[in-house]
Amino acid sequence: MLVAVLTMLGVVASPSLASPPPSAPEPFFAPVQTLTWTANDSTTQYKSAPTTAVPGETTIVFENSAATGNTSGMTHTLTFDTSTPGYNHDVSLNILSSPFDANNGRHEATVTLTPGKYRYFCSIPGHSTMTGEFTVGDGGGADTTPPTVTAAVTGPQNPAGEYVGSASVAVTATDGESGVDTVEYKLDSGVWTAYTAPVAVSTLGAHMVHYRATDVAGNVSAEGMSSFTVVENQGEDTTPPTVTAAVTGTQDGDGNYVDTATVTVTATDAGSGVDTMEYKLDDAAWAPYSAPVVVNTAGMHMLSYRATDKAGNVSPEGMAHFVIVAGQGEDTTPPTVTAAATGTQDGDGNYVDTATVTVTATDAGSGVDTVEYKLDAGAWTAYTAPVAVTAAGAHTVLYRAKDKAGNASTEGTVTFTVVKSSGDITAPTAAVGLSGTQNGDWAYVGTVTVTVSAADTESGVAGIEYKMDSGAWSAYTVPFVVSAVGAHTVSYRATDKAGNVSAAQSGSFKVVAVGPPPGQDVCPRSDTRETVMIGTVDSQVSNVDTGNGCTINDVIDDDSEYASNAEFVGYVEAVTAELVENGVLSGWERDRIVTAAIESGIGGFPDEAGDAQKQGKEQSVKPDKKADKKTDKTADRDVQVLSEKARSVPDQAEPITPAVSPSSDSTIGKLPVASGSDLR
């Protein structure tokens, strides 16, 4: 199948060769040469590749096999770029190689190279960072200029400029004509050695590093020298810095950042002090951190960060996960705010003993941020629940709101009078309960049964009324069933035998159609722990069946090997995004699972840390399904998750308690007085 897909993408196994135009002057060509590329399990870079060459007929060798480190059977290509400006486009080469192909992953092609630069890359989807370039000299002996070579010594230094504990020597060589062929260095009185990476020097004392380079034309640079001294670290700092990151910006109701998120990284080190900070956004390369990072690309993001102190200690990699969504343009409209007083009233409209003020604010733009109220001459106070006023006399309540864009509403006013009375002036308490089968979004599947109850400890309950959505009030006698698909609001109230009427309360719920029956059980030995466990971290999210016999724990697959925690977290993000799309998880459940994946540390740990983590995982209560994991894994990952997976709840009505209630006698909970409360 992979070969068929690659063929559709235009990736073919045999190279296509292109010759220079006949009218171009024929350059002087050096003897035939062989250039070799190798690949392994990496999807980000070739294992080895040439950097320089001479012009002329050339044998290209591309090997992607077990011998070059490919243990997974991964397919790669070696493709020459024929479109990007600034490079030679006279060679068309596209070699597809797999350890399991007819040549066991080793392929050869013959091409003719001309002076200049060539760019190459891997064309397999997801391997886009496997790129490189090499330089072909003019081959005519015209290059008589040797390379330019420099060296830089780095490391923690004391006030005298001496390097504490160790020093690192980095050699850099450039050649603008035929290109650099080799770089060499010699430390003190040692022998000349090929330079491939920065050289760490930890031997105490004075040192001299010698360095030189040779270009493809054979020109050798003058010998360079750099001297430095390494001294002992008195009171060595072995503790890495502490690094944290904070994400700020305007958020919507789901916690997503609207249009822009700003990530601020902070590092501290009580020993030698912080030397450098770095960050990496998503799949980009590590970059120095010098100021808060502003991210404005819509989508899911992961920012990794780390710091190094002056003693060379590097902190563990930290990660900040966040989501950016596109806003609806600049919000310049303030929220809409209303308030209403409710309670038992006498014939003059005064409230007997208590008036309850409910403030409601809505904002269709950035969303409501804060709501405040002020009673009479009191101070402005954050509004969180209906306000009960019991002091006798005339009262004025002021109210206002502010949205997340900073727009403030005008102040509103509600006035009323509270009077005292005797006898039964207390209205009954009323409560509602819902029962039925709910899915992952707490919607009721098929039907929901609504039960209303009331209690009155004084004169007793005379009657209960209810209404559905915008219908008329009806007498309530027995529980009733709602089967109409869609969002609904149930309102209810009660009257006692003294004529006191409770404030009308309401709550909302949703009914959805019954989904299709589950298909074949592709995970007969499922991980049936009650909650989703990532390693030893409990996400507190119910470990439900995804619709095909596999639980969420089965799909997460935390037993496989991952190159890094970031790679594992990326996999978990992709899996849970599909589960959200198919109605198995809600957005907040997905966030908890991704957070657990980050905290688990799974992926890319050192041996000792890995052993400790594996031991911790073995101590958790988890079914032993290793034997069938390999058999079921392909089916697990290809399964189509049901759009809505119902979860059962008890038949008993589920009570919900309001923020303010006239009495606490009812044995069935109460809904908040504010309209639109969410019944689940």
Coordinates of N, CA, C and O in Angstrom, one line a residue, residues 243-246 262-267 274-280 286-294 303-307:
V243 N 12.9 26.2 35.9 CA 12.3 27.0 34.8 C 10.8 26.8 34.8 O 10.3 25.7 35.0
T244 N 10.1 27.9 34.6 CA 8.6 27.8 34.6 C 8.1 28.6 33.4 O 8.9 29.5 32.8
A245 N 6.9 28.3 32.9 CA 6.3 29.1 31.8 C 4.9 29.4 32.2 O 4.2 28.6 32.8
A246 N 4.4 30.6 31.8 CA 3.1 31.1 32.0 C 2.5 31.5 30.7 O 3.1 32.3 29.9
T262 N 0.4 34.6 24.7 CA 1.8 35.0 25.0 C 2.4 34.1 26.1 O 1.8 33.9 27.2
V263 N 3.5 33.5 25.8 CA 4.2 32.6 26.7 C 5.4 33.2 27.3 O 6.3 33.7 26.6
T264 N 5.4 33.4 28.6 CA 6.6 34.0 29.3 C 7.3 32.9 30.1 O 6.7 32.2 30.9
V265 N 8.6 32.7 29.8 CA 9.5 31.7 30.4 C 10.3 32.4 31.5 O 10.9 33.5 31.2
T266 N 10.4 31.8 32.7 CA 11.2 32.4 33.8 C 12.1 31.3 34.3 O 11.7 30.2 34.5
A267 N 13.4 31.6 34.5 CA 14.4 30.7 35.1 C 15.1 31.3 36.2 O 15.4 32.5 36.2
V274 N 21.8 31.7 36.2 CA 21.3 31.3 34.8 C 22.2 31.9 33.8 O 22.5 33.1 33.8
D275 N 22.5 31.0 32.8 CA 23.4 31.5 31.7 C 22.5 31.7 30.4 O 22.5 32.8 29.9
T276 N 21.7 30.7 30.0 CA 20.9 30.8 28.8 C 19.5 30.2 29.0 O 19.4 29.3 29.9
M277 N 18.6 30.7 28.3 CA 17.2 30.0 28.2 C 16.9 29.8 26.8 O 17.3 30.6 25.9
E278 N 16.2 28.7 26.5 CA 15.8 28.3 25.2 C 14.3 27.9 25.1 O 13.8 27.4 26.2
Y279 N 13.7 28.0 24.0 CA 12.4 27.5 23.8 C 12.2 26.9 22.4 O 13.0 27.1 21.5
K280 N 11.2 26.0 22.2 CA 10.9 25.4 21.0 C 9.4 25.3 20.8 O 8.7 24.8 21.7
W286 N 15.1 24.5 18.5 CA 15.4 25.3 19.7 C 15.9 26.6 19.3 O 16.8 26.8 18.4
A287 N 15.5 27.7 20.1 CA 15.9 29.0 19.8 C 16.2 29.7 21.1 O 15.5 29.4 22.1
P288 N 17.1 30.7 21.2 CA 17.3 31.4 22.4 C 16.1 32.2 22.9 O 15.4 32.8 22.0
Y289 N 15.8 32.2 24.2 CA 14.7 32.9 24.7 C 15.2 34.2 25.3 O 16.1 34.2 26.1
S290 N 14.6 35.3 24.8 CA 15.0 36.6 25.3 C 13.9 37.5 25.7 O 14.0 38.5 26.4
A291 N 12.7 37.2 25.2 CA 11.5 38.0 25.5 C 10.3 37.0 25.4 O 10.3 36.0 24.8
P292 N 9.1 37.4 26.0 CA 7.9 36.6 25.9 C 7.6 36.3 24.4 O 7.7 37.1 23.5
V293 N 7.1 35.0 24.2 CA 6.9 34.5 22.9 C 5.4 34.7 22.5 O 4.5 34.2 23.3
V294 N 5.1 35.4 21.5 CA 3.7 35.7 21.1 C 3.3 34.7 20.0 O 4.0 34.6 18.9
L303 N 4.7 24.5 23.6 CA 6.0 25.2 23.7 C 6.8 24.5 24.7 O 6.5 24.4 25.9
S304 N 8.0 24.0 24.3 CA 9.0 23.4 25.2 C 10.0 24.5 25.6 O 10.3 25.4 24.8
Y305 N 10.6 24.3 26.8 CA 11.5 25.3 27.3 C 12.6 24.6 28.2 O 12.3 23.6 28.8
R306 N 13.7 25.2 28.3 CA 14.8 24.7 29.2 C 15.8 25.9 29.4 O 15.8 26.9 28.8
A307 N 16.7 25.7 30.4 CA 17.6 26.7 30.8 C 18.9 26.0 31.2 O 19.0 24.8 31.6

